[in-house]
Coordinates of N, CA and C in Angstrom, one line a residue:
M6 N -28.6 143.3 11.6 CA -29.8 142.0 11.1 C -31.1 143.1 10.6
E7 N -30.8 144.0 9.7 CA -31.9 144.8 9.0 C -32.7 144.4 8.3
F8 N -32.6 143.0 8.0 CA -33.7 142.3 7.5 C -35.0 141.8 8.0
R9 N -34.7 141.9 9.5 CA -35.7 141.5 10.5 C -36.6 143.1 10.1
K10 N -36.5 143.8 10.0 CA -37.1 145.1 9.6 C -37.8 145.5 8.7
K11 N -38.1 144.3 7.3 CA -38.5 144.3 6.2 C -39.8 143.8 6.1
E12 N -40.8 144.3 5.2 CA -41.8 143.6 4.9 C -41.7 142.3 4.2
Y13 N -42.2 141.1 4.3 CA -41.9 139.6 3.7 C -43.6 139.4 3.2
A14 N -43.7 139.2 2.2 CA -45.2 138.0 1.8 C -45.2 136.7 2.2
P15 N -44.9 136.3 3.6 CA -44.9 135.1 4.3 C -46.0 133.9 3.8
F16 N -47.0 134.4 2.8 CA -48.0 133.4 2.5 C -48.1 133.0 1.0
D17 N -47.1 133.9 0.3 CA -47.0 134.1 -0.5 C -45.5 133.4 -1.2
V18 N -44.5 133.8 -0.4 CA -43.4 133.9 -1.4 C -43.1 132.1 -1.4
F19 N -43.5 131.6 -0.4 CA -43.1 129.9 -1.2 C -44.2 129.3 -1.9
D20 N -45.8 129.2 -1.9 CA -46.3 129.2 -2.3 C -47.0 128.8 -3.9
S21 N -46.5 130.8 -3.8 CA -46.6 131.2 -5.8 C -45.5 131.4 -6.2
D22 N -44.2 132.0 -5.4 CA -43.4 132.3 -6.0 C -42.7 131.2 -5.9
W23 N -42.3 130.5 -5.4 CA -41.6 129.4 -5.3 C -39.8 129.4 -5.0
A24 N -39.0 128.9 -4.5 CA -38.3 129.2 -4.3 C -36.7 127.8 -4.6
A25 N -35.4 128.4 -4.3 CA -34.7 126.7 -4.8 C -33.7 127.1 -3.2
I26 N -33.7 126.0 -2.6 CA -33.2 125.5 -1.9 C -31.6 125.1 -2.5
T27 N -30.6 125.4 -1.3 CA -28.7 124.9 -2.0 C -27.9 124.7 -1.3
V28 N -27.9 123.7 -1.4 CA -26.4 123.0 -0.2 C -25.5 121.9 -1.3
G29 N -24.1 121.9 0.4 CA -23.3 122.1 -0.3 C -21.9 122.5 -0.6
N30 N -20.6 122.8 -1.2 CA -19.9 123.5 -1.3 C -19.7 123.6 -2.9
K31 N -18.6 124.4 -3.1 CA -18.4 124.7 -4.8 C -17.4 123.5 -5.1
E32 N -17.5 122.3 -4.7 CA -16.6 121.0 -5.2 C -18.3 120.5 -5.7
K33 N -19.3 120.4 -4.5 CA -20.0 119.1 -4.6 C -21.3 120.1 -3.8
F34 N -22.4 120.2 -4.7 CA -23.3 120.8 -4.2 C -24.4 120.6 -5.1
N35 N -25.8 120.5 -4.2 CA -27.3 120.3 -4.8 C -27.9 121.3 -5.0
S36 N -29.3 121.8 -5.6 CA -29.9 122.3 -5.4 C -31.6 121.8 -5.5
C37 N -32.7 122.5 -5.1 CA -34.0 121.5 -5.8 C -35.2 122.8 -4.9
L38 N -36.3 122.5 -6.2 CA -37.1 123.4 -5.4 C -37.7 123.6 -4.5
V39 N -38.5 124.7 -3.8 CA -39.1 124.1 -2.4 C -40.8 125.6 -3.0
S40 N -41.7 124.6 -2.9 CA -43.3 125.2 -2.7 C -43.4 125.8 -1.5
W41 N -43.0 124.8 0.0 CA -43.5 124.5 1.3 C -42.5 125.3 1.9
G42 N -43.1 125.9 2.4 CA -42.2 126.7 3.4 C -42.6 128.1 4.5
S43 N -41.8 128.3 5.8 CA -42.5 129.5 6.1 C -41.3 130.6 7.0
L44 N -41.4 131.8 6.9 CA -40.6 132.3 7.7 C -41.6 132.9 8.9
G45 N -40.4 132.6 10.2 CA -40.6 133.5 11.4 C -39.8 132.9 12.4
N46 N -39.6 132.9 13.4 CA -38.8 132.9 14.3 C -39.1 131.9 15.3
I47 N -37.8 131.7 16.4 CA -37.5 130.2 17.3 C -36.8 130.7 18.0
W48 N -37.0 130.2 19.3 CA -36.0 129.7 20.6 C -34.8 131.0 20.8
G49 N -35.9 132.0 21.5 CA -35.1 133.0 22.1 C -36.0 133.9 22.8
A50 N -35.7 134.8 23.5 CA -36.3 135.5 24.1 C -37.0 136.3 22.6
P51 N -38.6 137.0 23.4 CA -39.6 138.1 22.7 C -38.0 139.2 22.3
G52 N -37.9 139.5 21.0 CA -37.1 140.7 20.5 C -35.5 140.3 20.2
K53 N -35.1 138.6 20.8 CA -34.0 138.6 20.6 C -34.1 136.7 20.2
S54 N -35.2 136.6 19.6 CA -35.2 135.1 18.9 C -34.5 134.8 17.4
K55 N -34.2 133.8 17.2 CA -33.5 133.5 16.0 C -34.6 134.0 15.0
A56 N -34.3 134.3 13.8 CA -35.0 134.7 12.7 C -35.1 133.3 11.6
T57 N -36.1 132.5 11.4 CA -35.7 131.0 10.8 C -36.4 131.0 9.5
V58 N -36.2 130.5 8.8 CA -36.9 130.4 7.4 C -37.0 128.7 7.7
T59 N -38.0 128.1 7.6 CA -38.4 126.4 7.7 C -39.2 126.3 6.5
L60 N -38.5 124.8 6.0 CA -38.7 124.6 4.6 C -38.7 122.8 4.9
Y61 N -39.7 122.1 3.6 CA -40.4 120.9 3.8 C -39.8 120.6 2.7
I62 N -38.8 119.2 2.8 CA -38.5 118.4 1.9 C -38.2 116.8 1.5
H63 N -38.6 116.4 1.1 CA -38.8 115.2 0.4 C -37.7 114.3 0.6
P64 N -37.7 113.3 2.1 CA -36.5 112.8 2.1 C -35.5 111.8 0.5
S65 N -36.4 111.6 0.0 CA -36.2 111.1 -2.0 C -35.5 111.5 -2.6
R66 N -35.2 113.7 -2.1 CA -34.4 114.3 -3.2 C -33.4 114.4 -2.6
Y67 N -32.6 114.0 -3.8 CA -31.3 114.0 -4.2 C -30.5 115.4 -3.4
T68 N -31.3 116.5 -3.3 CA -30.5 117.5 -2.0 C -30.7 117.0 -0.6
A69 N -31.2 116.3 0.1 CA -31.3 116.0 0.7 C -30.3 115.2 1.6
Q70 N -29.4 114.5 0.9 CA -28.2 113.6 1.3 C -26.8 115.0 1.7
F71 N -27.6 115.8 0.8 CA -26.2 117.2 1.0 C -27.0 118.1 2.5
I72 N -27.8 117.9 3.2 CA -28.6 118.4 4.4 C -27.8 118.1 5.3
D73 N -27.8 116.6 5.5 CA -27.2 116.4 6.2 C -25.6 116.4 6.5
D74 N -25.1 116.4 5.5 CA -23.6 116.7 5.7 C -23.2 118.2 5.9
S75 N -23.8 119.0 6.0 CA -23.6 120.6 5.5 C -24.3 121.6 7.0
E76 N -23.4 122.7 7.1 CA -24.0 123.6 8.5 C -24.5 124.2 7.6
Y77 N -24.4 124.6 6.3 CA -25.1 125.6 6.2 C -26.1 125.8 4.8
F78 N -27.3 126.6 4.5 CA -28.0 126.0 3.1 C -28.3 127.4 2.8
T79 N -28.7 127.8 1.1 CA -29.3 129.1 0.7 C -30.6 128.6 0.8
V80 N -31.6 129.6 0.8 CA -32.8 129.9 -0.1 C -32.5 131.2 -0.3
S81 N -33.1 130.9 -2.2 CA -33.2 131.6 -3.0 C -34.5 132.2 -3.6
F82 N -34.5 133.5 -3.7 CA -36.3 133.5 -4.5 C -36.1 134.3 -5.8
F83 N -36.5 134.2 -6.5 CA -36.4 134.5 -8.0 C -37.7 135.6 -8.7
A84 N -37.5 136.0 -9.6 CA -38.1 136.8 -10.3 C -39.2 136.0 -11.6
P85 N -40.7 136.7 -11.8 CA -40.9 135.8 -12.4 C -40.7 135.0 -13.7
E86 N -39.7 135.5 -14.1 CA -39.3 135.1 -15.5 C -39.0 133.9 -15.2
Y87 N -37.9 133.4 -14.3 CA -37.2 131.9 -13.9 C -38.1 131.5 -13.5
K88 N -39.3 131.3 -14.2 CA -40.7 130.1 -13.4 C -40.0 128.8 -13.9
K89 N -39.7 128.9 -15.2 CA -39.5 127.9 -15.8 C -38.1 127.0 -15.1
A90 N -37.3 127.8 -15.0 CA -36.1 127.3 -14.5 C -36.1 126.2 -13.2
L91 N -37.1 127.0 -12.4 CA -37.3 126.2 -11.3 C -37.9 125.1 -11.5
A92 N -38.8 125.5 -12.3 CA -39.6 124.2 -12.6 C -39.0 123.0 -12.7
Y93 N -37.9 123.3 -14.2 CA -37.1 122.8 -14.1 C -36.5 122.0 -13.5
L94 N -35.5 123.0 -12.5 CA -34.7 122.2 -10.6 C -36.0 121.4 -9.9
G95 N -36.9 121.5 -10.1 CA -38.6 120.9 -9.2 C -38.6 119.7 -10.3
S96 N -38.1 119.7 -11.2 CA -38.7 117.7 -12.3 C -37.5 117.7 -12.8
H97 N -36.0 117.5 -12.1 CA -34.9 116.7 -12.9 C -34.2 116.6 -11.4
S98 N -33.2 115.6 -11.6 CA -32.5 115.2 -11.0 C -31.1 115.8 -10.5
G99 N -30.4 116.1 -9.5 CA -28.9 116.6 -9.9 C -28.0 115.3 -9.5
R100 N -28.9 113.7 -9.4 CA -28.2 112.5 -9.3 C -27.7 112.2 -11.0
N101 N -28.1 113.0 -11.6 CA -28.1 112.1 -13.2 C -27.8 113.2 -14.3
E102 N -27.6 114.9 -13.9 CA -27.7 115.6 -15.0 C -26.9 116.8 -13.9
N103 N -26.5 117.9 -14.7 CA -25.9 119.1 -14.1 C -27.6 119.7 -14.3
K104 N -28.2 119.9 -13.5 CA -29.5 120.7 -13.6 C -29.5 122.2 -13.8
I105 N -29.0 122.2 -12.6 CA -28.5 123.7 -12.6 C -27.9 124.2 -13.7
E106 N -27.2 123.5 -14.9 CA -26.2 124.2 -15.7 C -28.1 124.4 -17.1
N107 N -28.6 123.0 -17.1 CA -29.4 123.2 -17.8 C -30.7 123.5 -17.6
A108 N -31.3 124.8 -16.0 CA -31.8 125.1 -16.3 C -32.0 126.4 -16.4
G109 N -30.3 126.9 -16.8 CA -30.0 128.4 -17.4 C -29.7 129.1 -16.2
L110 N -29.2 128.2 -15.0 CA -29.0 128.7 -13.6 C -27.2 129.1 -13.4
T111 N -27.0 129.7 -12.9 CA -25.8 130.1 -12.4 C -25.0 129.8 -11.1
A112 N -24.7 129.0 -10.4 CA -24.6 129.4 -9.4 C -22.8 129.5 -8.7
I113 N -23.3 130.8 -7.9 CA -21.7 131.2 -7.1 C -21.9 130.9 -5.3
P114 N -20.7 131.2 -5.7 CA -20.0 130.7 -3.7 C -21.3 131.8 -3.2
I115 N -21.8 131.7 -1.7 CA -22.1 132.4 -0.8 C -21.5 131.9 0.7
G116 N -21.3 132.7 1.5 CA -20.8 132.3 2.9 C -20.1 130.9 2.4
K117 N -20.4 129.2 3.2 CA -19.6 128.1 3.5 C -20.9 127.8 2.5
T118 N -21.7 128.4 1.1 CA -22.7 127.3 0.2 C -22.5 127.9 -0.7
M119 N -23.8 127.8 -1.4 CA -23.5 128.6 -2.8 C -25.1 128.8 -3.1
G120 N -25.6 129.7 -3.7 CA -26.5 130.3 -4.2 C -26.9 130.7 -5.6
F121 N -27.1 131.3 -6.4 CA -27.3 131.7 -7.6 C -27.5 133.2 -7.8
K122 N -26.9 133.7 -9.2 CA -26.4 134.9 -9.7 C -27.6 135.6 -10.1
E123 N -29.1 135.0 -10.8 CA -30.4 135.4 -10.7 C -30.8 135.3 -10.2
A124 N -30.7 135.1 -8.6 CA -31.9 135.1 -8.0 C -31.9 136.7 -7.3
K125 N -33.1 137.2 -7.2 CA -33.7 138.6 -6.6 C -33.7 138.6 -5.3
Q126 N -32.9 137.8 -4.7 CA -32.8 137.7 -2.8 C -32.7 136.8 -2.5
T127 N -31.9 136.4 -1.3 CA -31.2 135.1 -1.1 C -30.8 135.1 0.5
F128 N -31.4 134.0 1.1 CA -31.3 133.7 2.5 C -29.8 132.8 2.7
L129 N -28.9 133.4 3.7 CA -28.2 132.6 4.0 C -28.7 132.2 5.2
C130 N -28.7 130.6 5.2 CA -28.8 130.1 6.4 C -28.2 128.9 7.4
K131 N -27.9 129.2 8.5 CA -27.4 127.8 9.2 C -28.6 126.8 9.8
K132 N -28.7 125.8 9.7 CA -29.3 124.8 9.9 C -29.2 124.7 11.5
L133 N -30.0 124.9 12.3 CA -30.9 124.7 13.7 C -31.6 123.0 13.7
C134 N -32.3 122.8 12.6 CA -32.6 121.4 13.0 C -33.6 120.9 12.2
K135 N -33.6 119.2 12.0 CA -33.8 118.8 10.8 C -34.6 117.5 11.8
Q136 N -35.6 117.2 11.2 CA -36.8 116.4 11.6 C -37.5 115.4 11.1
Q137 N -38.2 114.7 10.6 CA -38.9 113.7 9.9 C -40.5 113.7 10.8
F138 N -41.2 113.7 9.9 CA -42.7 114.2 10.2 C -42.9 112.5 10.9
D139 N -43.3 112.0 11.5 CA -44.1 110.8 12.3 C -45.0 110.8 11.1
K140 N -45.3 109.4 10.1 CA -46.3 109.2 9.9 C -48.0 109.1 10.6
N141 N -47.6 108.5 12.0 CA -48.6 108.0 12.6 C -49.1 109.6 13.5
S142 N -48.5 110.5 13.1 CA -48.7 112.1 13.8 C -49.5 112.8 13.0
L143 N -49.6 112.6 11.5 CA -50.2 113.5 10.5 C -51.5 112.9 10.9
I144 N -52.7 114.0 10.6 CA -54.2 114.0 10.2 C -54.8 112.9 8.7
Q145 N -55.5 112.0 9.1 CA -55.8 111.3 7.6 C -56.1 112.1 6.3
E146 N -56.0 112.9 6.6 CA -56.6 114.0 5.5 C -54.6 114.6 5.1
I147 N -54.3 114.6 5.5 CA -52.9 114.8 5.3 C -52.1 113.4 4.3
K148 N -52.4 112.3 5.7 CA -52.0 110.3 4.7 C -52.6 110.5 3.8
D149 N -54.3 110.8 3.8 CA -55.2 110.6 2.0 C -54.1 111.5 1.0
Y150 N -53.3 112.9 1.3 CA -53.1 113.6 -0.2 C -51.4 112.6 -0.3
Y151 N -50.8 112.2 0.5 CA -49.5 111.7 0.1 C -49.8 110.0 -0.5
E152 N -51.0 109.5 -0.1 CA -51.3 108.2 -0.9 C -51.9 108.5 -2.1
L153 N -51.9 109.8 -2.7 CA -52.7 109.9 -3.6 C -51.2 110.0 -4.6
Y154 N -49.8 110.5 -4.3 CA -48.7 110.7 -4.9 C -47.5 109.7 -4.4
P155 N -47.5 108.3 -4.1 CA -46.7 107.1 -3.9 C -45.7 107.1 -5.0
D156 N -45.6 107.7 -6.3 CA -44.0 107.6 -6.8 C -43.4 109.3 -6.6
I157 N -44.3 110.1 -5.8 CA -44.1 111.3 -6.0 C -43.0 111.5 -4.4
Y158 N -44.1 110.5 -3.7 CA -43.4 110.6 -2.1 C -43.0 109.2 -1.6
T159 N -42.5 108.4 -2.5 CA -42.2 107.1 -2.1 C -41.0 107.1 -1.0
D160 N -41.3 106.3 -0.6 CA -40.2 105.1 0.7 C -39.1 104.2 -0.3
G161 N -39.7 103.8 -1.3 CA -38.7 103.2 -1.9 C -38.8 101.9 -2.1
H162 N -39.8 101.2 -1.4 CA -40.5 100.3 -1.3 C -42.0 99.6 -1.7
G163 N -42.9 101.2 -2.3 CA -43.9 100.9 -2.8 C -44.7 101.7 -1.9
G164 N -44.0 102.3 -1.3 CA -45.5 103.1 0.1 C -44.8 104.5 -0.1
W165 N -45.4 105.5 0.4 CA -45.7 106.7 0.7 C -44.4 106.9 2.1
E166 N -43.6 108.1 2.3 CA -42.6 108.4 3.6 C -43.1 110.2 3.1
P167 N -43.5 110.2 4.5 CA -43.9 112.2 4.5 C -42.6 112.7 4.2
H168 N -42.3 114.2 4.3 CA -41.5 115.1 4.2 C -40.7 115.2 5.8
F169 N -39.4 116.0 6.0 CA -38.6 116.6 6.9 C -39.1 118.0 7.2
I170 N -38.7 118.3 8.1 CA -38.4 119.7 8.5 C -37.1 120.0 8.5
L171 N -36.6 121.1 7.8 CA -35.6 122.0 8.3 C -36.2 123.4 8.4
I172 N -34.9 123.5 9.7 CA -35.6 124.8 10.5 C -33.9 125.4 10.1
G173 N -33.9 126.7 9.6 CA -32.0 127.6 9.3 C -32.7 129.0 9.8
E174 N -31.4 128.7 10.5 CA -31.3 130.7 11.5 C -31.2 131.6 10.2
I175 N -31.5 132.5 9.6 CA -31.1 133.5 8.9 C -30.4 134.4 8.8
E176 N -29.0 133.6 8.8 CA -27.7 135.4 9.3 C -27.7 136.4 8.0
E177 N -28.1 135.8 7.0 CA -27.8 136.8 6.6 C -28.6 137.3 4.7
I178 N -29.5 138.3 4.7 CA -30.5 138.2 3.3 C -29.4 139.0 2.2
I179 N -29.5 138.4 0.9 CA -28.4 139.4 0.1 C -29.7 139.4 -1.0
E180 N -29.7 140.9 -1.2 CA -30.9 141.4 -2.1 C -30.0 141.2 -3.7

């Protein structure tokens, strides 16, 4: 696990660089843009803990359905020239079109799931935990944020619903 020795910019890698999560298999998969996430470690003794990626995904995303049925997912990072392609992934649904092809990206098998040929770096992750935030546990400032965007963070009934947390163990990083 040589990737543990590399240096990463954990505060920038999601916030400004963005990423794509891809879930599923060659026959049926989907991707979506993720701009909220973190790198860290959990569930193990010091020096032996699991290296993890934590993502925050809204349940209304088509990709969310694939997460429930999949053991693995990838998180792909791209060079700046792919920002437009990532914006396309984030603004179109795979329910309605082949948004990966329309974004100009090439899906490839990675482990037991899929990733992208164009990615500069891909984390192959094993799903450890998926848990939705409880609305009542959020502070008012965060509730106010969700209330500003009920169409984006919809619960499907005119209100809003919070994201879920997805934690994956990083098994490999492909550069």
